Coordinates of C-alpha atoms in Angstrom, one line a residue:
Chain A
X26 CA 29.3 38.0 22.2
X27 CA 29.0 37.3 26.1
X28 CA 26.3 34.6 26.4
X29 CA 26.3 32.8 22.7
X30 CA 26.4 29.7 22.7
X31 CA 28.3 27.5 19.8
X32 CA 25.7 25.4 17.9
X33 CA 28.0 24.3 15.3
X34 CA 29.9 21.5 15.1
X35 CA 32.0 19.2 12.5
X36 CA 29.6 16.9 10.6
X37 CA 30.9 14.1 8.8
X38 CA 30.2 13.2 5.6
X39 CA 30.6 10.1 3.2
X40 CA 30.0 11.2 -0.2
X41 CA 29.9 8.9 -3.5
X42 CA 32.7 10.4 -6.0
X43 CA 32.5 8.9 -9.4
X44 CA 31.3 9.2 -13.1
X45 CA 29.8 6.7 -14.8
X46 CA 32.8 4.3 -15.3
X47 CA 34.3 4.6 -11.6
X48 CA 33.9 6.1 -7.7
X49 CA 33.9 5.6 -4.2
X50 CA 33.0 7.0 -1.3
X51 CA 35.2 9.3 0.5
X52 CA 35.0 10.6 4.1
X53 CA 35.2 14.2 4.7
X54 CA 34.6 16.5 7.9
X55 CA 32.4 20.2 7.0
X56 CA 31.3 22.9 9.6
X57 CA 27.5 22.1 10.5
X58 CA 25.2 25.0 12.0
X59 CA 21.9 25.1 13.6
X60 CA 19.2 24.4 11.5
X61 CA 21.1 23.5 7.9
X62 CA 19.8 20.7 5.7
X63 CA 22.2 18.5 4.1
X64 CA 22.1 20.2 0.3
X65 CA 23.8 23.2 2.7
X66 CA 26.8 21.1 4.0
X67 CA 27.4 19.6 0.2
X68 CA 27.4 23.4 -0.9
X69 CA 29.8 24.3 2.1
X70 CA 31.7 20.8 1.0
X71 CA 31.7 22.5 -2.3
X72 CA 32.9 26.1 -1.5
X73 CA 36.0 24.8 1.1
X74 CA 37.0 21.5 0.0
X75 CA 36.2 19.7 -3.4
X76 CA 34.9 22.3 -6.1
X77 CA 34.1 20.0 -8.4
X78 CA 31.7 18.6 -6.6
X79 CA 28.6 17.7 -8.5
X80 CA 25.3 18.4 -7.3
X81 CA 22.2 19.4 -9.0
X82 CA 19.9 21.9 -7.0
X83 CA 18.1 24.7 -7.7
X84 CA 15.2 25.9 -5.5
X85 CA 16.3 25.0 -1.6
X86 CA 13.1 25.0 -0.9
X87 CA 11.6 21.1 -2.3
X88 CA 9.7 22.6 -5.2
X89 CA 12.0 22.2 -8.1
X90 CA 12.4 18.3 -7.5
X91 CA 16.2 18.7 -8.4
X92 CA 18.4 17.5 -5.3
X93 CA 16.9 14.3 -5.1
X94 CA 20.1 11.6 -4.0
X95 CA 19.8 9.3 -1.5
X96 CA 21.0 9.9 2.4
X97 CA 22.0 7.4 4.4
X98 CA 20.1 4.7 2.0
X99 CA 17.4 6.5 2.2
X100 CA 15.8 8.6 -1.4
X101 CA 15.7 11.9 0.2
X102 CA 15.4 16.1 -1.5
X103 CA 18.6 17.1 0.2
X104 CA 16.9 20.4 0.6
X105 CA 14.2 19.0 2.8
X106 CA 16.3 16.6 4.9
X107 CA 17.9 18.6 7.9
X108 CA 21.3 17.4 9.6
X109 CA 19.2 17.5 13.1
X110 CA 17.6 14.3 11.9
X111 CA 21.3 13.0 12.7
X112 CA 23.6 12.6 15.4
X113 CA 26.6 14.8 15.4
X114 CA 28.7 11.9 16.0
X115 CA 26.8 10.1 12.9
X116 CA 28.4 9.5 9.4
X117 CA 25.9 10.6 7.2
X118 CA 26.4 9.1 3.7
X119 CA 25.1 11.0 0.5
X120 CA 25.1 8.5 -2.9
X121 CA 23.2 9.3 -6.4
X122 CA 20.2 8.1 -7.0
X123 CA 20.8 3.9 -7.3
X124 CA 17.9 3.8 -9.9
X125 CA 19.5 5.7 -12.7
X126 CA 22.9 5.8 -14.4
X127 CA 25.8 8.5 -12.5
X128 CA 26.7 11.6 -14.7
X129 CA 29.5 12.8 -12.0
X130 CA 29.2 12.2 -8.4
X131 CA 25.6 13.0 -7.5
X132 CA 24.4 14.0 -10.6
X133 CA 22.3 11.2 -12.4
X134 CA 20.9 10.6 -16.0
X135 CA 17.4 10.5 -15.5
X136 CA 16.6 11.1 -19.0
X137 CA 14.2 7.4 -18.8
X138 CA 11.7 9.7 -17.1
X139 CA 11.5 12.1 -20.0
X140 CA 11.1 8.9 -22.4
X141 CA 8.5 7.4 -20.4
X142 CA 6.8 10.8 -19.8
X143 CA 6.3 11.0 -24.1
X144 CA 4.7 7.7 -24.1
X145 CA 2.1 8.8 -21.9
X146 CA -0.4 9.7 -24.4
X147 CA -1.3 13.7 -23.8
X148 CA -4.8 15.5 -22.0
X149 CA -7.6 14.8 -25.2
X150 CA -9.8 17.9 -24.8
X151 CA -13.2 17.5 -25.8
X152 CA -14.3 18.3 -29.9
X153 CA -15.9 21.5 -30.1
X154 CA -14.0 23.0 -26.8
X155 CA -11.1 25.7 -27.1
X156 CA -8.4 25.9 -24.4
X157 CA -10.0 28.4 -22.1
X158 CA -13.6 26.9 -22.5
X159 CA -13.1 24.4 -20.1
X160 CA -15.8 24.3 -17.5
X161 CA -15.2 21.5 -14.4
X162 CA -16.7 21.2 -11.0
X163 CA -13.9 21.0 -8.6
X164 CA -15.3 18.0 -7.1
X165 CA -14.4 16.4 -10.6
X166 CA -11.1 17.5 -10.3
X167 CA -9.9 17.4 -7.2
X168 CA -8.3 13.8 -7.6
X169 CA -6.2 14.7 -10.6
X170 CA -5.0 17.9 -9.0
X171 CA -3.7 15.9 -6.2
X172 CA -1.2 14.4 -8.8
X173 CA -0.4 17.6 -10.5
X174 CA 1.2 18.7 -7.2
X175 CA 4.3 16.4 -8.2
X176 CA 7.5 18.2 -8.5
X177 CA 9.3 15.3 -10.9
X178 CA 12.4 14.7 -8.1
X179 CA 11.4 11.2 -9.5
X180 CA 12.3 9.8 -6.1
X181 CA 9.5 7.6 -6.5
X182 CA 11.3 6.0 -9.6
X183 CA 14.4 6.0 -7.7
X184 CA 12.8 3.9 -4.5
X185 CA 10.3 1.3 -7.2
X186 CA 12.2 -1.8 -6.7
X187 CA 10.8 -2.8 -10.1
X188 CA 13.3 -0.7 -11.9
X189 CA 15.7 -0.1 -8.6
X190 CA 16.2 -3.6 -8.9
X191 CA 15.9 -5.1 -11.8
X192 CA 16.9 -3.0 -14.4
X193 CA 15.8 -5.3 -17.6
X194 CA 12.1 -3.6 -16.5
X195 CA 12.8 -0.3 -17.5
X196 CA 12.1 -1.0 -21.1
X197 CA 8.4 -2.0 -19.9
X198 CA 7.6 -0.2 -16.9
X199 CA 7.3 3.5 -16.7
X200 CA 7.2 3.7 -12.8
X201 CA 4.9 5.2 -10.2
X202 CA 5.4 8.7 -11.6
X203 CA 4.1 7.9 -15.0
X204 CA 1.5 5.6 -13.9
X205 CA 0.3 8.3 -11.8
X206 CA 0.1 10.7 -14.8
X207 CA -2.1 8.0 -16.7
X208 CA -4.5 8.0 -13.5
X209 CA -4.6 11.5 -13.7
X210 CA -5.8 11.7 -17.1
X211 CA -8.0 8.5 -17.1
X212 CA -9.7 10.7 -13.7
X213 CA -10.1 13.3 -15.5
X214 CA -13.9 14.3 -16.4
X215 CA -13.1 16.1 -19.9
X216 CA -10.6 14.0 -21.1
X217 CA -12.2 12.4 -24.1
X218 CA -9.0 10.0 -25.1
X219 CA -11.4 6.7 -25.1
X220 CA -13.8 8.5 -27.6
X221 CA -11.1 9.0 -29.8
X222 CA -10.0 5.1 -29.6
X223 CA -7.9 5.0 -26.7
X224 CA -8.1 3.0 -23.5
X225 CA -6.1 4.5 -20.6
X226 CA -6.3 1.6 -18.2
X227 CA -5.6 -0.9 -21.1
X228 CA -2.6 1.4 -21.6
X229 CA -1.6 1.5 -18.5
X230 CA -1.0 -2.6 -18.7
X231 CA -0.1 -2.9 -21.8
X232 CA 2.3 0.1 -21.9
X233 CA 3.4 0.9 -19.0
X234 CA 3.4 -2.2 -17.1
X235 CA 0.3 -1.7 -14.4
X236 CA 0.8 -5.5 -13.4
X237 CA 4.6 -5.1 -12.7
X238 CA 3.3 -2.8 -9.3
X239 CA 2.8 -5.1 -6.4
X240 CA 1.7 -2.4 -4.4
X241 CA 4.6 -2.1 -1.4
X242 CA 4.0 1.5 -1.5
X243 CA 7.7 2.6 -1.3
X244 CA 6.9 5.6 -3.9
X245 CA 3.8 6.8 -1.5
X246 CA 6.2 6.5 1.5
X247 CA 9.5 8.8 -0.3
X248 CA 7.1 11.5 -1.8
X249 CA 8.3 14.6 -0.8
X250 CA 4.8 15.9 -1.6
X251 CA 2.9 13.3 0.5
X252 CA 0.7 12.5 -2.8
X253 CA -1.0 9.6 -1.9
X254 CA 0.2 7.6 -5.3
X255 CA -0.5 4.0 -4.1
X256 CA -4.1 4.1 -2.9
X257 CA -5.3 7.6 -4.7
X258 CA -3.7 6.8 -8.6
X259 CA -2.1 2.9 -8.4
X260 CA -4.5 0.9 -6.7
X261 CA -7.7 3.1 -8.4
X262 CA -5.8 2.4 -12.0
X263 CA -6.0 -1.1 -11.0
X264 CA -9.4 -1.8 -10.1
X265 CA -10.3 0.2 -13.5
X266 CA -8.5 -2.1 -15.4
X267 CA -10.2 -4.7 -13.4
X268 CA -13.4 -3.0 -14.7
X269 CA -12.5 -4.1 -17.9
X270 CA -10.4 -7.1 -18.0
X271 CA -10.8 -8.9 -15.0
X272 CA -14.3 -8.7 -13.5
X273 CA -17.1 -10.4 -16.3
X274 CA -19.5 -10.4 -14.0
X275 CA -19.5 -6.5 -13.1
X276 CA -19.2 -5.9 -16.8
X277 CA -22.8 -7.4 -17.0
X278 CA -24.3 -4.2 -14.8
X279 CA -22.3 -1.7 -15.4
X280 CA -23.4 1.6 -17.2
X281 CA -21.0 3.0 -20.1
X282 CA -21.6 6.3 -19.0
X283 CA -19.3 7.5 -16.0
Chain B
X28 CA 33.0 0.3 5.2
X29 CA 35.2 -0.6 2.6
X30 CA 34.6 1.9 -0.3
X31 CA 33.1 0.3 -3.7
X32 CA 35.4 1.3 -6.5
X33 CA 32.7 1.4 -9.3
X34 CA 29.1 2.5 -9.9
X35 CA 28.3 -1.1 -10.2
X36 CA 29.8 -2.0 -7.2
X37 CA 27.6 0.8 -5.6
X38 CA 24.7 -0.8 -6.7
X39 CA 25.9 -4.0 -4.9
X40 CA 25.6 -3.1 -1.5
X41 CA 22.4 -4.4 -0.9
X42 CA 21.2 -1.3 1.2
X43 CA 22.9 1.9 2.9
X44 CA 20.2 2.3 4.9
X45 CA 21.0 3.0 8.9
X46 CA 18.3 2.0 10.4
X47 CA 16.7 -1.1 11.7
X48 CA 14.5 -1.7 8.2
X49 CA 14.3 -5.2 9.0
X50 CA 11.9 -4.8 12.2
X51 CA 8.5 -3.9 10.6
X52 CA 8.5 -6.8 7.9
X53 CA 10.2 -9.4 10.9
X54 CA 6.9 -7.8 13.0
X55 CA 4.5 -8.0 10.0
X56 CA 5.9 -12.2 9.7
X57 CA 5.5 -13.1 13.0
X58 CA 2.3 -11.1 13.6
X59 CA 0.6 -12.8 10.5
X60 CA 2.4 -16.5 11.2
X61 CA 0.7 -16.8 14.9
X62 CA -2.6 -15.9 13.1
X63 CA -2.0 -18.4 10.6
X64 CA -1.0 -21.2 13.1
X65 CA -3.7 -20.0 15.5
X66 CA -6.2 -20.6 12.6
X67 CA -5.0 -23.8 11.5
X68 CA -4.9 -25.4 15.0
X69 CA -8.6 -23.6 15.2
X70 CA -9.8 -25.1 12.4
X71 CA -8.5 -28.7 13.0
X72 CA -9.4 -28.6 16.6
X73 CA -13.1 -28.6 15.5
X74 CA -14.8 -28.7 19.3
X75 CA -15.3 -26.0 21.6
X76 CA -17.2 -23.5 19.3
X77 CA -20.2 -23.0 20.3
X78 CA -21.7 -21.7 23.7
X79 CA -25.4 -22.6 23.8
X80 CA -26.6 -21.3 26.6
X81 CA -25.2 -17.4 25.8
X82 CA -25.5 -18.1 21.8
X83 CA -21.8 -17.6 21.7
X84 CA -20.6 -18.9 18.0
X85 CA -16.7 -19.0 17.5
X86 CA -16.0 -16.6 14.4
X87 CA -13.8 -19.1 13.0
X88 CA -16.5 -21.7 12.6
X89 CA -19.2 -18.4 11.2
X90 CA -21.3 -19.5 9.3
X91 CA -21.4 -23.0 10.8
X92 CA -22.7 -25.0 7.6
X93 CA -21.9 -28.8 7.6
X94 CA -23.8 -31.3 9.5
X95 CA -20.8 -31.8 11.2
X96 CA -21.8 -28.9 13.2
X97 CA -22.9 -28.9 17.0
X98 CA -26.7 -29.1 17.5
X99 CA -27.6 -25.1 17.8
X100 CA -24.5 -23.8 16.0
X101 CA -25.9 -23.3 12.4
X102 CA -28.3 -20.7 12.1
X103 CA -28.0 -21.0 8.4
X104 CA -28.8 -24.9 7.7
X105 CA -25.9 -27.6 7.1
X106 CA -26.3 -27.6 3.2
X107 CA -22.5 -29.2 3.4
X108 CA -22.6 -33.0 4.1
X109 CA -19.8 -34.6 7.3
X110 CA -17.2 -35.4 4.8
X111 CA -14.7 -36.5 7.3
X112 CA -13.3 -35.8 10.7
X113 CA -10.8 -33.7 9.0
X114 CA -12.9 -31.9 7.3
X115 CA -14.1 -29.6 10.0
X116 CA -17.4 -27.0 9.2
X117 CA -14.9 -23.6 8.6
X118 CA -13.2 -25.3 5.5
X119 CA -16.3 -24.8 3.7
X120 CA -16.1 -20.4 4.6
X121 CA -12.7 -20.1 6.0
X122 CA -11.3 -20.0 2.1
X123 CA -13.4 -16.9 1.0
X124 CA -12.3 -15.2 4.4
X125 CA -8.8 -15.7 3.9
X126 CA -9.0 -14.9 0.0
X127 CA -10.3 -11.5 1.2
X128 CA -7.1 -10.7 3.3
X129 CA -4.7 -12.3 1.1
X130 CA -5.6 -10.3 -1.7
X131 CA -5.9 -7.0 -0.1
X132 CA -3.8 -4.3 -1.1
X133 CA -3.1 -3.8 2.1
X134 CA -1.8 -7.6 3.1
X135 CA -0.3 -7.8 -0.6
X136 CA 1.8 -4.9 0.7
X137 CA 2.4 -6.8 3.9
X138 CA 3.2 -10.2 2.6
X139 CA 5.0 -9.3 -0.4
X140 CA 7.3 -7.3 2.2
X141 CA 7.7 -9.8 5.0
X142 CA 7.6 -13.0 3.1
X143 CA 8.5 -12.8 0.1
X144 CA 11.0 -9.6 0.7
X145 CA 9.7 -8.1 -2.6
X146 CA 11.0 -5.7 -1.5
X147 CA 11.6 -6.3 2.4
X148 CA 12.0 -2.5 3.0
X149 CA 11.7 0.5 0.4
X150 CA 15.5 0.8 -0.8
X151 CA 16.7 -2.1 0.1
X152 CA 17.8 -4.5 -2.4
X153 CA 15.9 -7.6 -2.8
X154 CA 17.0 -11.3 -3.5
X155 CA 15.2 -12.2 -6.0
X156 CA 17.0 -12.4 -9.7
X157 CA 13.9 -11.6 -11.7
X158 CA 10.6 -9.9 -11.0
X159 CA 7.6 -9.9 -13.5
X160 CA 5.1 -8.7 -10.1
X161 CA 1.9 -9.3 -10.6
X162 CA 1.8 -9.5 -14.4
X163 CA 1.5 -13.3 -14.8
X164 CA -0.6 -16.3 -13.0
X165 CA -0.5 -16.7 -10.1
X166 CA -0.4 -13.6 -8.9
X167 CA -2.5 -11.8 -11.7
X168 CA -5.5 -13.9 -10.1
X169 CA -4.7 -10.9 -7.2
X170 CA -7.5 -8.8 -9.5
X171 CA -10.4 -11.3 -8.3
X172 CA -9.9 -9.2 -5.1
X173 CA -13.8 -7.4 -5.5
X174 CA -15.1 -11.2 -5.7
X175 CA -13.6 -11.9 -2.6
X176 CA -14.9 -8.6 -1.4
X177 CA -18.6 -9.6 -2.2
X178 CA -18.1 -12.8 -0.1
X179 CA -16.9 -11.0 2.8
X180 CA -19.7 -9.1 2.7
X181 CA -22.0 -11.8 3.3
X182 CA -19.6 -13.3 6.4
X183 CA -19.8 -9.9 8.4
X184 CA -23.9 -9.8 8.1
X185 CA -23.7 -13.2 9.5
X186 CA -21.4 -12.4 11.8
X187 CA -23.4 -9.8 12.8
X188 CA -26.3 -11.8 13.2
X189 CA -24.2 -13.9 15.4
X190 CA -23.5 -10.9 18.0
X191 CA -27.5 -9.7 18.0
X192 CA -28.9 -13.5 19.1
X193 CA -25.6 -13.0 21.2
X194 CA -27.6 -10.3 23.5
X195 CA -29.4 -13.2 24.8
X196 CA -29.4 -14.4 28.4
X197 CA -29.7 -18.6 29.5
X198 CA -33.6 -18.1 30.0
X199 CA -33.8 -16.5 26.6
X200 CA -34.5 -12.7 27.3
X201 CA -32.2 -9.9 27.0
X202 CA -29.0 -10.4 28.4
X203 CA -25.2 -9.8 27.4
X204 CA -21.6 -10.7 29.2
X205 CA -18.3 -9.9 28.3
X206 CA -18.1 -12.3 25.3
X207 CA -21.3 -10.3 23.6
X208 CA -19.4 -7.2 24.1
X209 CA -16.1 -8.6 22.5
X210 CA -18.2 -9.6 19.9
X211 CA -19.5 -6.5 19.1
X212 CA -16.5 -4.6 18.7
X213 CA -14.9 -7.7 16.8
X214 CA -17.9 -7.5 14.5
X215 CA -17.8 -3.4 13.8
X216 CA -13.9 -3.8 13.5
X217 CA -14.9 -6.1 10.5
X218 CA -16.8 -4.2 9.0
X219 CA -14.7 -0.9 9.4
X220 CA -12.0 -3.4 7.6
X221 CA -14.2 -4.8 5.1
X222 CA -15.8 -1.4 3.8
X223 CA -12.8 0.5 4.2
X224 CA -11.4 -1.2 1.3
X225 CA -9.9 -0.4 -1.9
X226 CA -12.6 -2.7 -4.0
X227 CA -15.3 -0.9 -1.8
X228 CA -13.4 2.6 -2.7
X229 CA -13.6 1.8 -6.2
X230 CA -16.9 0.1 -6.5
X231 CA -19.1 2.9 -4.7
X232 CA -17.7 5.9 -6.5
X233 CA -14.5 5.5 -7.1
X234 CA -14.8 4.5 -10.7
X235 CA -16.8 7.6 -11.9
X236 CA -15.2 10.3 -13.2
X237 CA -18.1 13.1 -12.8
X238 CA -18.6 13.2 -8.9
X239 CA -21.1 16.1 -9.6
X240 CA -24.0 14.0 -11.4
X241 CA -23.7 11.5 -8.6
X242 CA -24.0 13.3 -5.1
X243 CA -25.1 10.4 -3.1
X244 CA -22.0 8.4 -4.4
X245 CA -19.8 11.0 -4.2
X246 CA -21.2 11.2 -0.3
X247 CA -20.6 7.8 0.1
X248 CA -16.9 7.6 -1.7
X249 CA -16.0 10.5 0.2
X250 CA -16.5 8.3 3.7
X251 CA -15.1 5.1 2.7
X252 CA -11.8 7.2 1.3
X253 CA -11.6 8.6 5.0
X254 CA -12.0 5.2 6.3
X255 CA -9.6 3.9 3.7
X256 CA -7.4 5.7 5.4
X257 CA -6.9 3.3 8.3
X258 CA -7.2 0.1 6.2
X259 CA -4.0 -0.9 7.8
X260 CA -4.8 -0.2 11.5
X261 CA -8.3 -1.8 10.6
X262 CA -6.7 -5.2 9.2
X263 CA -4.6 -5.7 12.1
X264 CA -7.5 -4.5 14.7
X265 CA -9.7 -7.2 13.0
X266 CA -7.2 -10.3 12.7
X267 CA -6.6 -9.9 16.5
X268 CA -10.0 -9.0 16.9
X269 CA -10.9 -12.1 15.4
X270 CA -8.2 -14.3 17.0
X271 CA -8.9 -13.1 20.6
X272 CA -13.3 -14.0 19.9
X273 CA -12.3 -16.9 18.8
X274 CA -9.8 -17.7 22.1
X275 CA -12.6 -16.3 24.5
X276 CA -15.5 -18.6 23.1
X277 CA -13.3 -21.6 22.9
X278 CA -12.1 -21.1 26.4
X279 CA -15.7 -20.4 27.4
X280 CA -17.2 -23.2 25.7
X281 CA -14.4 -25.8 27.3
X282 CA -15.0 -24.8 30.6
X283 CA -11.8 -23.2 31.3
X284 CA -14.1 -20.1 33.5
X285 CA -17.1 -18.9 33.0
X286 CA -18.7 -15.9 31.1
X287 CA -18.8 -13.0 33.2
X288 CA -22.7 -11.9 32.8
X289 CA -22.9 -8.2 32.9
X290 CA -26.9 -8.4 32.6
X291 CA -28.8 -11.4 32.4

């Protein structure tokens, strides 16, 4: 048509290729329009040049939490990150999630987050209450329904150097994610898990490996749901097993009932 | 780039990150190494602290309480004997100050990133062979944190008592200069640092779980939180808050120009 202008130009890609024994990265060049994320230039790498491409999406639109991989470093939805964010010139390179073991390409085993996710012990409802009888001021609420906006990408668990890095700590740390679901629960006014014997914050340490967290924040800063984990479920969980374990002096004054 | 042939070899590469990572923790160094230095040359210097005809008192030497301070300078008594000339009045305060920011969440953050590059940038791969965080001593003493908390509590009403007798002229009426003034925004930078902490969150609603049988904590929770939002920007406004008071009433006090009087 007289007057359109071309927006689209060849991106370039470097794409990790590999199961779980052996891979590398290979270059390729895909057709790039206006406004596309990167999950649409893997489809279009899918459709035109390598159909067995692995790639895990669903949604497109960063509510399913399944195209997490990392770009250019970086733990990223592939859905949410647009190619404007690069140069067109720029190599833009798409790996698996570091964190967890490769299936194919960028398809990773993250089946440590559905183990960690059973040893969080579940929502205790109070006796004498049936599903449906819940009553809750949303003040009371509000801060675990912050949490319950997570969409499981577990990009968090992919960025946490404490597993990203050392991978001997997976057996005793359960990452930001799950630590964030035992906030959740310890926050929540009708949970009644310490009546019943349990200690969520104790738990948390002894469990899930609280102490491990030193705090840097990387899981607060790759949330694709800005939840503030760090300061709103980490650092809260931490001064409530301060409460208990660390702070004598404050156990001298302080009231049982919450 | 030469292409990794294996997973493992993947994971090698320390980082596949673009971008200049390395320039907020090499800022966040060198930002809190000058304070550092700047402290310790402060705190050895031990002259040039106290301004009596303004009532300027350095910050660094707040509360001033070994009879090794300058006649005027203590407004709280000298229970601390002169030990030795290099023992100087802040090393009786200057550790519960500094125990404050070093085992803020914020500065943990910070120094864990910058120093001990644990890690020094989210996805990038850090040195170290093992990692146990913050499980073990010494850096399970990090939970003390609300102790150190309490104690900075106390430092900011003194300094604040510092900045009123600071609204004083030399014939003892009313009266400010530019130093009073920098000490008054030094002084409510400290406290928005000091109460928009985590241990403050925490410790003034933070722990309860039914906001709605406490409204006045739940008031008060909800304020800190929004001032716990700019912990960060508050610790950095404060360190160089406190830095630059401290410069000003040195300089003052040695002469180097005088206080420009803006009444009195």
């Amino acid at each position: 048509m007289e007057g359109t202008v071309e927006m689209g130009y060849r991106a370039r890609l470097r794409v990790w290729r590999g199961d779980a024994d052996s891979g590398e990265l290979r270059d390729y060049e895909v057709d790039a329009e206006e406004g596309e994320v990167v999950l649409d230039l893997l489809h279009r790498l899918q459709a035109t040049q390598c159909p067995d491409l692995a790639v895990r999406w669903n949604c497109k639109a960063g509510k399913c939490g399944s195209c997490s991989a990392e770009v250019n470093g970086r733990p990223r939805l592939t859905c949410m990150t647009r190619m404007s964010l690069f140069g067109e010139e720029e190599t833009i390179t798409v790996t698996p999630m570091r964190t967890f073991p490769v299936i194919k390409d960028l398809v990773c085993d993250v089946s440590y987050n559905y183990v960690k996710a059973r040893e969080v012990p579940a929502f205790s409802p109070p006796g004498g209450l049936e599903p449906g009888e819940y009553r809750m001021h949303q003040r009371d609420v509000e801060r675990s329904q912050e949490f319950r906006k997570c969409i499981e990408c577990f990009l968090c668990q992919d960025t946490c150097h404490v597993i990203r890095d050392h991978s001997e700590n997976k057996e005793s740390f359960s990452g930001p994610r799950f630590l964030m679901r035992v906030a959740e629960l310890e926050m929540h006014p009708l949970d009644s898990h310490e009546e019943k014997g349990g200690n969520r914050p104790e738990e948390a340490r002894g469990d899930h490996g609280l102490g491990f967290c030193n705090i840097t924040k990387c899981c607060t800063e790759v949330c694709p749901e800005h939840i503030g984990i760090t300061d709103n479920a980490l650092i809260p969980l931490k001064e409530r097993l301060a409460d208990q374990r660390y702070d004598p002096l404050g156990r001298l004054f302080r009231r049982k009932n919450r | 780039m030469s292409a990794p042939t294996t997973t493992s070899a993947l994971r090698r590469v320390r980082t596949l990150r673009t971008d200049r990572w390395w320039l907020p923790p090499l800022g966040t160094a060198l930002g809190l190494g000058a304070f550092v230095v700047y402290g310790l040359v402060r705190t050895f210097m031990n002259q040039w602290y106290w301004v009596p005809e303004y009532h300027y008192l350095a910050p660094f030497f707040s509360p001033c309480l070994s009879d090794a301070c300058v006649p005027g300078a203590s407004h709280l008594g000298t229970p601390f004997p002169d030990l030795a000339p290099w023992v100087p009045p802040p090393v009786f305060v200057l550790p519960f100050v500094l125990g404050f920011r070093l085992t803020c969440y914020y500065y943990r953050k910070a120094y864990y990133r910058s120093f001990w590059a644990s890690p020094p940038a989210c996805a990038v791969t850090e040195p170290h062979r093992r990692y146990t965080g913050e499980t073990r001593f010494p850096l399970i003493m990090q939970n003390v944190h609300r102790y150190f908390f309490y104690a900075a509590l106390l430092v900011a009403g003194v300094l604040t008592y510092d900045t009123v007798i600071a609204f004083r002229g030399p014939d003892g009426g009313f009266g400010f200069g530019v130093g009073t003034l920098l000490m008054l925004i030094n002084v409510v930078l400290l406290w928005g640092y000091t109460l928009s902490c985590h241990s403050c969150r925490h410790l003034i609603g933070g722990r309860i779980n039914h906001f709605s049988k406490h409204p006045v904590r739940y008031r008060m929770w909800t304020l800190v939180s929004r001032l716990n939002g700019h912990h960060m920007g508050l610790a950095w406004a404060s360190l160089l808050s406190v830095a630059l008071v401290d410069l000003y009433v040195m300089l003052i006090a040695a002469g180097a120009f005088p206080d420009p009087r803006l009444f009195n």
